mmCIF file of C-alpha atoms and ligand atoms in Angstrom:
data_model
loop_
_atom_site.group_PDB
_atom_site.id
_atom_site.type_symbol
_atom_site.label_atom_id
_atom_site.label_comp_id
_atom_site.label_asym_id
_atom_site.label_seq_id
_atom_site.Cartn_x
_atom_site.Cartn_y
_atom_site.Cartn_z
ATOM 1 C CA UNK A 28 -22.762 47.785 -8.083
ATOM 2 C CA UNK A 29 -22.586 44.605 -9.415
ATOM 3 C CA UNK A 30 -23.138 43.554 -12.979
ATOM 4 C CA UNK A 31 -23.373 39.937 -11.943
ATOM 5 C CA UNK A 32 -26.178 41.033 -9.022
ATOM 6 C CA UNK A 33 -29.652 39.166 -10.547
ATOM 7 C CA UNK A 34 -30.967 38.301 -7.454
ATOM 8 C CA UNK A 35 -34.801 38.665 -7.226
ATOM 9 C CA UNK A 36 -35.913 37.622 -4.010
ATOM 10 C CA UNK A 37 -34.981 38.181 -0.726
ATOM 11 C CA UNK A 38 -35.939 36.477 2.665
ATOM 12 C CA UNK A 39 -36.103 37.309 6.273
ATOM 13 C CA UNK A 40 -35.785 34.872 8.790
ATOM 14 C CA UNK A 41 -37.704 35.292 12.083
ATOM 15 C CA UNK A 42 -37.220 35.048 14.717
ATOM 16 C CA UNK A 43 -33.937 37.037 14.483
ATOM 17 C CA UNK A 44 -32.436 39.999 16.006
ATOM 18 C CA UNK A 45 -32.698 41.055 19.773
ATOM 19 C CA UNK A 46 -33.906 37.884 22.501
ATOM 20 C CA UNK A 47 -34.807 39.264 25.583
ATOM 21 C CA UNK A 48 -31.755 38.906 27.568
ATOM 22 C CA UNK A 49 -30.488 41.325 25.208
ATOM 23 C CA UNK A 50 -33.530 43.720 25.162
ATOM 24 C CA UNK A 51 -33.419 43.564 29.212
ATOM 25 C CA UNK A 52 -29.763 44.249 29.485
ATOM 26 C CA UNK A 53 -30.377 47.789 27.225
ATOM 27 C CA UNK A 54 -32.901 48.485 29.183
ATOM 28 C CA UNK A 55 -31.239 48.599 32.493
ATOM 29 C CA UNK A 56 -28.668 50.678 30.878
ATOM 30 C CA UNK A 57 -31.024 53.091 29.605
ATOM 31 C CA UNK A 58 -32.980 53.388 32.851
ATOM 32 C CA UNK A 59 -29.780 53.658 34.904
ATOM 33 C CA UNK A 60 -28.673 56.475 32.690
ATOM 34 C CA UNK A 61 -32.453 58.406 33.352
ATOM 35 C CA UNK A 62 -32.059 56.873 37.029
ATOM 36 C CA UNK A 63 -28.981 57.928 38.619
ATOM 37 C CA UNK A 64 -27.629 61.196 38.410
ATOM 38 C CA UNK A 65 -23.913 60.480 38.554
ATOM 39 C CA UNK A 66 -21.785 58.252 35.968
ATOM 40 C CA UNK A 67 -22.845 54.796 35.375
ATOM 41 C CA UNK A 68 -20.539 52.330 34.312
ATOM 42 C CA UNK A 69 -20.453 49.362 32.619
ATOM 43 C CA UNK A 70 -17.665 46.506 32.733
ATOM 44 C CA UNK A 71 -17.675 45.069 29.612
ATOM 45 C CA UNK A 72 -19.697 45.212 26.296
ATOM 46 C CA UNK A 73 -23.105 44.932 27.537
ATOM 47 C CA UNK A 74 -24.113 42.852 24.616
ATOM 48 C CA UNK A 75 -21.422 42.259 21.997
ATOM 49 C CA UNK A 76 -22.406 44.478 19.241
ATOM 50 C CA UNK A 77 -20.883 47.864 17.660
ATOM 51 C CA UNK A 78 -24.131 49.750 17.318
ATOM 52 C CA UNK A 79 -25.469 48.781 20.816
ATOM 53 C CA UNK A 80 -21.942 49.997 22.126
ATOM 54 C CA UNK A 81 -21.752 53.300 20.665
ATOM 55 C CA UNK A 82 -25.053 54.566 20.879
ATOM 56 C CA UNK A 83 -25.092 53.977 24.981
ATOM 57 C CA UNK A 84 -22.058 55.365 25.029
ATOM 58 C CA UNK A 85 -23.410 58.575 23.338
ATOM 59 C CA UNK A 86 -26.125 58.253 26.106
ATOM 60 C CA UNK A 87 -23.302 58.853 28.727
ATOM 61 C CA UNK A 88 -22.544 55.319 29.724
ATOM 62 C CA UNK A 89 -18.823 54.741 30.376
ATOM 63 C CA UNK A 90 -17.117 51.168 29.096
ATOM 64 C CA UNK A 91 -14.725 49.652 31.329
ATOM 65 C CA UNK A 92 -12.753 46.361 30.833
ATOM 66 C CA UNK A 93 -12.666 45.272 34.357
ATOM 67 C CA UNK A 94 -13.643 47.199 38.011
ATOM 68 C CA UNK A 95 -10.019 48.692 38.645
ATOM 69 C CA UNK A 96 -11.370 51.564 36.127
ATOM 70 C CA UNK A 97 -14.279 51.939 38.167
ATOM 71 C CA UNK A 98 -14.012 54.840 41.673
ATOM 72 C CA UNK A 99 -14.942 53.230 44.560
ATOM 73 C CA UNK A 100 -18.706 53.900 45.635
ATOM 74 C CA UNK A 101 -20.245 54.706 41.580
ATOM 75 C CA UNK A 102 -22.505 53.011 39.605
ATOM 76 C CA UNK A 103 -21.673 49.984 37.554
ATOM 77 C CA UNK A 104 -23.753 47.606 35.320
ATOM 78 C CA UNK A 105 -22.951 44.401 34.747
ATOM 79 C CA UNK A 106 -23.176 42.788 31.093
ATOM 80 C CA UNK A 107 -25.526 40.034 29.663
ATOM 81 C CA UNK A 108 -22.525 37.383 29.606
ATOM 82 C CA UNK A 109 -22.615 36.754 33.203
ATOM 83 C CA UNK A 110 -19.386 37.560 35.573
ATOM 84 C CA UNK A 111 -17.495 35.315 38.090
ATOM 85 C CA UNK A 112 -18.142 34.884 42.183
ATOM 86 C CA UNK A 113 -14.182 36.855 42.312
ATOM 87 C CA UNK A 114 -16.107 40.098 40.103
ATOM 88 C CA UNK A 115 -18.054 40.369 42.757
ATOM 89 C CA UNK A 116 -16.079 40.150 45.889
ATOM 90 C CA UNK A 117 -14.654 43.147 43.985
ATOM 91 C CA UNK A 118 -17.247 44.861 43.394
ATOM 92 C CA UNK A 119 -18.228 44.615 47.542
ATOM 93 C CA UNK A 120 -14.598 45.856 48.125
ATOM 94 C CA UNK A 121 -14.978 48.843 45.926
ATOM 95 C CA UNK A 122 -18.101 49.566 47.827
ATOM 96 C CA UNK A 123 -19.502 49.660 44.163
ATOM 97 C CA UNK A 124 -23.458 50.018 43.528
ATOM 98 C CA UNK A 125 -24.167 46.844 41.552
ATOM 99 C CA UNK A 126 -27.094 46.587 38.725
ATOM 100 C CA UNK A 127 -26.345 42.914 37.356
ATOM 101 C CA UNK A 128 -27.650 42.780 33.768
ATOM 102 C CA UNK A 129 -26.516 39.245 33.633
ATOM 103 C CA UNK A 130 -28.909 37.279 31.354
ATOM 104 C CA UNK A 131 -31.202 34.928 33.343
ATOM 105 C CA UNK A 132 -30.005 32.214 31.032
ATOM 106 C CA UNK A 133 -26.717 32.243 31.852
ATOM 107 C CA UNK A 134 -27.412 32.906 35.417
ATOM 108 C CA UNK A 135 -29.106 29.206 35.569
ATOM 109 C CA UNK A 136 -25.683 27.633 33.872
ATOM 110 C CA UNK A 137 -24.108 29.204 36.951
ATOM 111 C CA UNK A 138 -26.483 27.766 39.235
ATOM 112 C CA UNK A 139 -25.758 24.465 37.250
ATOM 113 C CA UNK A 140 -22.483 24.798 37.994
ATOM 114 C CA UNK A 141 -22.480 25.496 41.754
ATOM 115 C CA UNK A 142 -24.815 22.300 42.049
ATOM 116 C CA UNK A 143 -22.656 20.009 40.475
ATOM 117 C CA UNK A 144 -19.677 21.279 42.433
ATOM 118 C CA UNK A 145 -21.315 20.990 45.615
ATOM 119 C CA UNK A 146 -22.190 17.222 44.735
ATOM 120 C CA UNK A 147 -18.703 16.748 44.004
ATOM 121 C CA UNK A 148 -19.042 16.482 40.366
ATOM 122 C CA UNK A 149 -15.929 16.813 37.939
ATOM 123 C CA UNK A 150 -17.864 19.836 35.363
ATOM 124 C CA UNK A 151 -17.392 19.529 32.129
ATOM 125 C CA UNK A 152 -18.328 22.941 29.873
ATOM 126 C CA UNK A 153 -18.332 22.980 26.421
ATOM 127 C CA UNK A 154 -17.878 26.317 25.176
ATOM 128 C CA UNK A 155 -15.270 28.627 23.934
ATOM 129 C CA UNK A 156 -11.816 29.949 25.274
ATOM 130 C CA UNK A 157 -11.740 33.563 26.376
ATOM 131 C CA UNK A 158 -15.105 34.418 25.457
ATOM 132 C CA UNK A 159 -17.047 36.740 28.177
ATOM 133 C CA UNK A 160 -20.063 33.954 29.584
ATOM 134 C CA UNK A 161 -17.012 31.260 29.814
ATOM 135 C CA UNK A 162 -14.971 33.029 31.741
ATOM 136 C CA UNK A 163 -17.678 33.913 34.131
ATOM 137 C CA UNK A 164 -19.128 30.207 34.404
ATOM 138 C CA UNK A 165 -15.412 29.076 35.202
ATOM 139 C CA UNK A 166 -15.346 31.462 37.823
ATOM 140 C CA UNK A 167 -17.800 29.485 39.747
ATOM 141 C CA UNK A 168 -16.422 26.389 40.723
ATOM 142 C CA UNK A 169 -12.452 27.055 39.464
ATOM 143 C CA UNK A 170 -10.923 23.848 40.629
ATOM 144 C CA UNK A 171 -13.654 21.655 39.092
ATOM 145 C CA UNK A 172 -14.572 22.903 35.662
ATOM 146 C CA UNK A 173 -12.532 22.063 32.687
ATOM 147 C CA UNK A 174 -13.685 23.516 29.489
ATOM 148 C CA UNK A 175 -13.575 21.476 26.006
ATOM 149 C CA UNK A 176 -13.993 23.606 22.752
ATOM 150 C CA UNK A 177 -13.648 20.811 20.065
ATOM 151 C CA UNK A 178 -14.493 16.876 19.688
ATOM 152 C CA UNK A 179 -10.653 15.734 20.152
ATOM 153 C CA UNK A 180 -10.626 17.649 23.572
ATOM 154 C CA UNK A 181 -13.400 16.475 24.531
ATOM 155 C CA UNK A 182 -11.881 13.077 23.732
ATOM 156 C CA UNK A 183 -8.458 13.856 25.434
ATOM 157 C CA UNK A 184 -10.133 15.614 28.779
ATOM 158 C CA UNK A 185 -9.490 13.525 31.780
ATOM 159 C CA UNK A 186 -11.242 13.782 34.961
ATOM 160 C CA UNK A 187 -10.427 11.985 38.708
ATOM 161 C CA UNK A 188 -13.728 9.965 38.508
ATOM 162 C CA UNK A 189 -15.309 8.845 34.858
ATOM 163 C CA UNK A 190 -18.440 7.728 36.962
ATOM 164 C CA UNK A 191 -19.187 11.418 38.550
ATOM 165 C CA UNK A 192 -18.837 13.934 35.275
ATOM 166 C CA UNK A 193 -21.688 16.589 35.203
ATOM 167 C CA UNK A 194 -21.699 18.715 31.421
ATOM 168 C CA UNK A 195 -22.842 22.598 31.210
ATOM 169 C CA UNK A 196 -22.477 24.607 27.989
ATOM 170 C CA UNK A 197 -22.092 27.925 26.617
ATOM 171 C CA UNK A 198 -25.624 28.822 25.921
ATOM 172 C CA UNK A 199 -25.040 30.194 22.119
ATOM 173 C CA UNK A 200 -23.014 27.332 20.890
ATOM 174 C CA UNK A 201 -23.867 25.637 17.213
ATOM 175 C CA UNK A 202 -26.467 23.300 18.550
ATOM 176 C CA UNK A 203 -25.043 20.439 16.611
ATOM 177 C CA UNK A 204 -21.688 21.467 17.411
ATOM 178 C CA UNK A 205 -22.298 21.032 20.802
ATOM 179 C CA UNK A 206 -24.353 17.611 20.098
ATOM 180 C CA UNK A 207 -21.474 16.292 18.711
ATOM 181 C CA UNK A 208 -19.463 16.970 21.304
ATOM 182 C CA UNK A 209 -21.850 15.546 23.854
ATOM 183 C CA UNK A 210 -22.369 12.664 22.118
ATOM 184 C CA UNK A 211 -18.432 12.002 22.779
ATOM 185 C CA UNK A 212 -18.739 12.983 26.413
ATOM 186 C CA UNK A 213 -21.542 10.388 26.692
ATOM 187 C CA UNK A 214 -19.974 7.269 25.379
ATOM 188 C CA UNK A 215 -16.180 8.311 27.205
ATOM 189 C CA UNK A 216 -18.723 8.841 30.601
ATOM 190 C CA UNK A 217 -21.663 7.068 30.454
ATOM 191 C CA UNK A 218 -23.161 8.011 33.749
ATOM 192 C CA UNK A 219 -22.561 11.741 32.255
ATOM 193 C CA UNK A 220 -25.039 13.698 34.233
ATOM 194 C CA UNK A 221 -27.393 16.647 32.341
ATOM 195 C CA UNK A 222 -30.166 18.999 32.384
ATOM 196 C CA UNK A 223 -32.866 17.630 30.598
ATOM 197 C CA UNK A 224 -33.394 21.069 28.377
ATOM 198 C CA UNK A 225 -29.861 21.866 27.606
ATOM 199 C CA UNK A 226 -28.370 25.284 28.326
ATOM 200 C CA UNK A 227 -28.198 26.489 24.390
ATOM 201 C CA UNK A 228 -30.588 29.300 25.022
ATOM 202 C CA UNK A 229 -33.760 29.064 23.095
ATOM 203 C CA UNK A 230 -32.861 32.523 20.833
ATOM 204 C CA UNK A 231 -29.636 30.825 20.018
ATOM 205 C CA UNK A 232 -31.867 27.477 19.093
ATOM 206 C CA UNK A 233 -34.630 29.630 17.325
ATOM 207 C CA UNK A 234 -32.647 31.487 15.004
ATOM 208 C CA UNK A 235 -30.423 28.830 13.821
ATOM 209 C CA UNK A 236 -33.583 26.679 13.019
ATOM 210 C CA UNK A 237 -35.098 29.963 11.352
ATOM 211 C CA UNK A 238 -31.369 30.290 9.227
ATOM 212 C CA UNK A 239 -31.226 26.875 8.305
ATOM 213 C CA UNK A 240 -34.860 26.835 6.727
ATOM 214 C CA UNK A 241 -33.409 30.326 4.712
ATOM 215 C CA UNK A 242 -30.261 29.041 4.066
ATOM 216 C CA UNK A 243 -31.660 26.125 1.692
ATOM 217 C CA UNK A 244 -33.787 28.425 -0.454
ATOM 218 C CA UNK A 245 -31.161 31.032 -0.871
ATOM 219 C CA UNK A 246 -27.478 31.188 -2.786
ATOM 220 C CA UNK A 247 -26.253 34.113 0.144
ATOM 221 C CA UNK A 248 -27.174 34.390 3.810
ATOM 222 C CA UNK A 249 -26.042 37.654 5.390
ATOM 223 C CA UNK A 250 -25.736 37.636 8.920
ATOM 224 C CA UNK A 251 -25.950 41.278 11.370
ATOM 225 C CA UNK A 252 -24.069 41.297 13.928
ATOM 226 C CA UNK A 253 -20.475 42.033 15.157
ATOM 227 C CA UNK A 254 -17.449 40.004 14.612
ATOM 228 C CA UNK A 255 -17.104 39.448 18.588
ATOM 229 C CA UNK A 256 -20.597 37.940 19.119
ATOM 230 C CA UNK A 257 -20.928 34.738 19.741
ATOM 231 C CA UNK A 258 -24.668 33.922 18.653
ATOM 232 C CA UNK A 259 -24.050 35.624 15.534
ATOM 233 C CA UNK A 260 -20.706 33.940 14.513
ATOM 234 C CA UNK A 261 -22.710 30.337 14.586
ATOM 235 C CA UNK A 262 -25.312 31.704 12.983
ATOM 236 C CA UNK A 263 -23.466 32.156 9.941
ATOM 237 C CA UNK A 264 -21.523 29.173 10.526
ATOM 238 C CA UNK A 265 -25.032 27.235 10.381
ATOM 239 C CA UNK A 266 -26.397 29.193 6.901
ATOM 240 C CA UNK A 267 -22.653 28.097 5.406
ATOM 241 C CA UNK A 268 -23.746 24.709 6.066
ATOM 242 C CA UNK A 269 -26.857 25.073 4.444
ATOM 243 C CA UNK A 270 -24.802 25.001 1.229
ATOM 244 C CA UNK A 271 -25.196 28.920 1.013
ATOM 245 C CA UNK A 272 -22.443 31.469 0.746
ATOM 246 C CA UNK A 273 -22.478 33.446 4.348
ATOM 247 C CA UNK A 274 -21.073 36.732 5.565
ATOM 248 C CA UNK A 275 -21.193 37.820 8.871
ATOM 249 C CA UNK A 276 -21.250 42.106 8.667
ATOM 250 C CA UNK A 277 -22.169 45.039 11.223
ATOM 251 C CA UNK A 278 -23.343 46.762 8.574
ATOM 252 C CA UNK A 279 -24.945 46.953 4.426
ATOM 253 C CA UNK A 280 -21.832 49.117 3.995
ATOM 254 C CA UNK A 281 -19.668 45.817 4.316
ATOM 255 C CA UNK A 282 -21.845 44.110 1.451
ATOM 256 C CA UNK A 283 -19.263 43.570 -0.968
ATOM 257 C CA UNK A 284 -19.798 43.103 -4.833
ATOM 258 C CA UNK A 285 -18.304 40.251 -5.794
ATOM 259 C CA UNK A 286 -20.658 38.453 -2.854
ATOM 260 C CA UNK A 287 -23.747 39.067 -5.340
ATOM 261 C CA UNK A 288 -22.298 37.411 -8.214
ATOM 262 C CA UNK A 289 -25.089 34.679 -9.671
ATOM 263 C CA UNK A 290 -27.547 35.678 -6.323
ATOM 264 C CA UNK A 291 -30.892 34.646 -7.404
ATOM 265 C CA UNK A 292 -32.557 35.006 -3.632
ATOM 266 C CA UNK A 293 -30.494 36.281 -1.205
ATOM 267 C CA UNK A 294 -31.533 35.599 2.543
ATOM 268 C CA UNK A 295 -31.159 38.160 5.687
ATOM 269 C CA UNK A 296 -30.666 36.945 9.401
ATOM 270 C CA UNK A 297 -29.751 39.244 12.546
ATOM 271 C CA UNK A 298 -27.928 37.297 15.725
ATOM 272 C CA UNK A 299 -29.229 38.279 19.275
ATOM 273 C CA UNK A 300 -27.463 41.371 19.648
ATOM 274 C CA UNK A 301 -28.132 43.218 16.814
ATOM 275 C CA UNK A 302 -30.691 45.721 16.015
ATOM 276 C CA UNK A 303 -33.517 45.763 13.998
ATOM 277 C CA UNK A 304 -32.744 48.843 11.862
ATOM 278 C CA UNK A 305 -29.334 47.527 10.790
ATOM 279 C CA UNK A 306 -31.691 44.208 8.634
ATOM 280 C CA UNK A 307 -33.734 47.436 7.384
ATOM 281 C CA UNK A 308 -30.968 49.060 6.022
ATOM 282 C CA UNK A 309 -29.837 45.731 4.376
ATOM 283 C CA UNK A 310 -33.488 45.293 2.922
ATOM 284 C CA UNK A 311 -33.170 48.854 1.794
ATOM 285 C CA UNK A 312 -29.666 48.212 -0.505
ATOM 286 C CA UNK A 313 -31.596 45.095 -1.942
ATOM 287 C CA UNK A 314 -34.492 47.158 -2.987
ATOM 288 C CA UNK A 315 -32.633 49.894 -4.649
ATOM 289 C CA UNK A 316 -31.106 46.727 -6.604
ATOM 290 C CA UNK A 317 -34.265 46.359 -7.776
ATOM 291 C CA UNK A 318 -35.309 42.945 -5.530
ATOM 292 C CA UNK A 319 -39.106 43.319 -5.769
ATOM 293 C CA UNK A 320 -40.022 39.815 -3.986
ATOM 294 C CA UNK A 321 -39.856 39.910 -0.293
ATOM 295 C CA UNK A 322 -40.714 37.152 1.844
ATOM 296 C CA UNK A 323 -40.240 36.482 5.491
ATOM 297 C CA UNK A 324 -40.007 33.097 6.978
ATOM 298 C CA UNK A 325 -41.269 32.720 10.603
ATOM 299 C CA UNK A 326 -40.729 29.092 12.017
ATOM 300 C CA UNK A 327 -41.808 30.416 15.838
ATOM 301 C CA UNK A 328 -43.493 33.545 17.677
ATOM 302 C CA UNK A 329 -40.890 34.575 20.519
ATOM 303 C CA UNK A 330 -43.154 35.714 23.191
ATOM 304 C CA UNK A 331 -40.080 35.147 26.255
ATOM 305 C CA UNK A 332 -39.588 38.430 28.379
ATOM 306 C CA UNK A 333 -37.241 39.018 31.196
ATOM 307 C CA UNK A 334 -38.212 41.331 34.367
ATOM 308 C CA UNK A 335 -35.523 43.739 35.172
ATOM 309 C CA UNK A 336 -32.739 43.010 37.831
ATOM 310 C CA UNK A 337 -34.821 43.250 41.355
ATOM 311 C CA UNK A 338 -31.997 46.302 42.743
ATOM 312 C CA UNK A 339 -32.892 48.134 39.533
ATOM 313 C CA UNK A 340 -36.574 47.742 40.285
ATOM 314 C CA UNK A 341 -35.951 48.977 43.882
ATOM 315 C CA UNK A 342 -34.147 51.720 42.702
ATOM 316 C CA UNK A 343 -36.754 53.121 39.703
ATOM 317 C CA UNK A 344 -39.454 52.483 42.789
ATOM 318 C CA UNK A 345 -37.297 54.365 45.761
ATOM 319 C CA UNK A 346 -36.547 57.082 42.833
ATOM 320 C CA UNK A 347 -40.495 57.526 42.232
ATOM 321 C CA UNK A 348 -39.664 56.653 38.349
ATOM 322 C CA UNK A 349 -42.635 55.348 36.592
ATOM 323 C CA UNK A 350 -42.086 52.928 33.819
HETATM 324 S S1 SF4 B 406 -28.376 35.021 23.584
HETATM 325 FE FE1 SF4 B 406 -29.601 33.735 25.091
HETATM 326 S S2 SF4 B 406 -28.358 33.509 26.972
HETATM 327 FE FE2 SF4 B 406 -27.500 35.516 25.456
HETATM 328 S S3 SF4 B 406 -28.627 37.004 26.321
HETATM 329 FE FE3 SF4 B 406 -30.067 35.955 24.685
HETATM 330 S S4 SF4 B 406 -31.581 35.036 25.344
HETATM 331 FE FE4 SF4 B 406 -29.925 35.182 27.319
#
């Protein structure tokens, strides 16, 4: 590969890859496949990663876009991105046995939306149009939530009472992009209600902080993740903003020789839904090219874990599954 390849050093960001919400969601599908004798349906991609989906589908999970593709009474898992109350109503009408793998940090945002709506606030959701998490959160208070994705939209958004506005965000935004938008909203609505810690999750923040650090030393940053993974796309953008060339790849086979031209130091990270073995394959790739110096830069140790959804835990107990 590429004559211009002169990389001598490889830096690995840490934390990278699976977060607690993704770990839990994948576990939920695996446990459900072992536990239930009949078919297990999953509404939408359980997490946004091609490899994860392919491996769970191979083990028997049936992925569907909407609940009308699920037979009445069947077992269905909701993805980590969450669902709107309307989807829960459809599931109840079809008497589906629901296992909810919504990440607890997404649920937290849903609860905030519900609380703000109850308090009579107009809600502004900062997020990306069409993303599943955004669709689910908007559904919590369809009459009260408006979506804002850019600074321009933040400048234009109108509310009935500028003194009664609350803001929530998608969990996987770029931290700095979100801050700029929220600053505009705060200027326009000085009494803007926010939560003290914000809604961008710990995993998104840590991965962005880590990639910023490694991006400063590398000319090339490779981000493992699928194109529909929001947090992976943001990681690529944050890496690029450090001045490095940054690419989002599903696996090592997508690396192009031209990207390596003149690169003496390359860096790798992975989005919250990308499995570690894909990172190791990229490490192997660089080792085969002769890179000997490999350094891992850890900015913080993550210790977050989430318990399984109560409905699954109950089912495990009922069926005497030892886990
Ligand atoms: S990226 Fe954050 S919000 Fe999404 S599943 Fe992971 S921990 Fe939860």
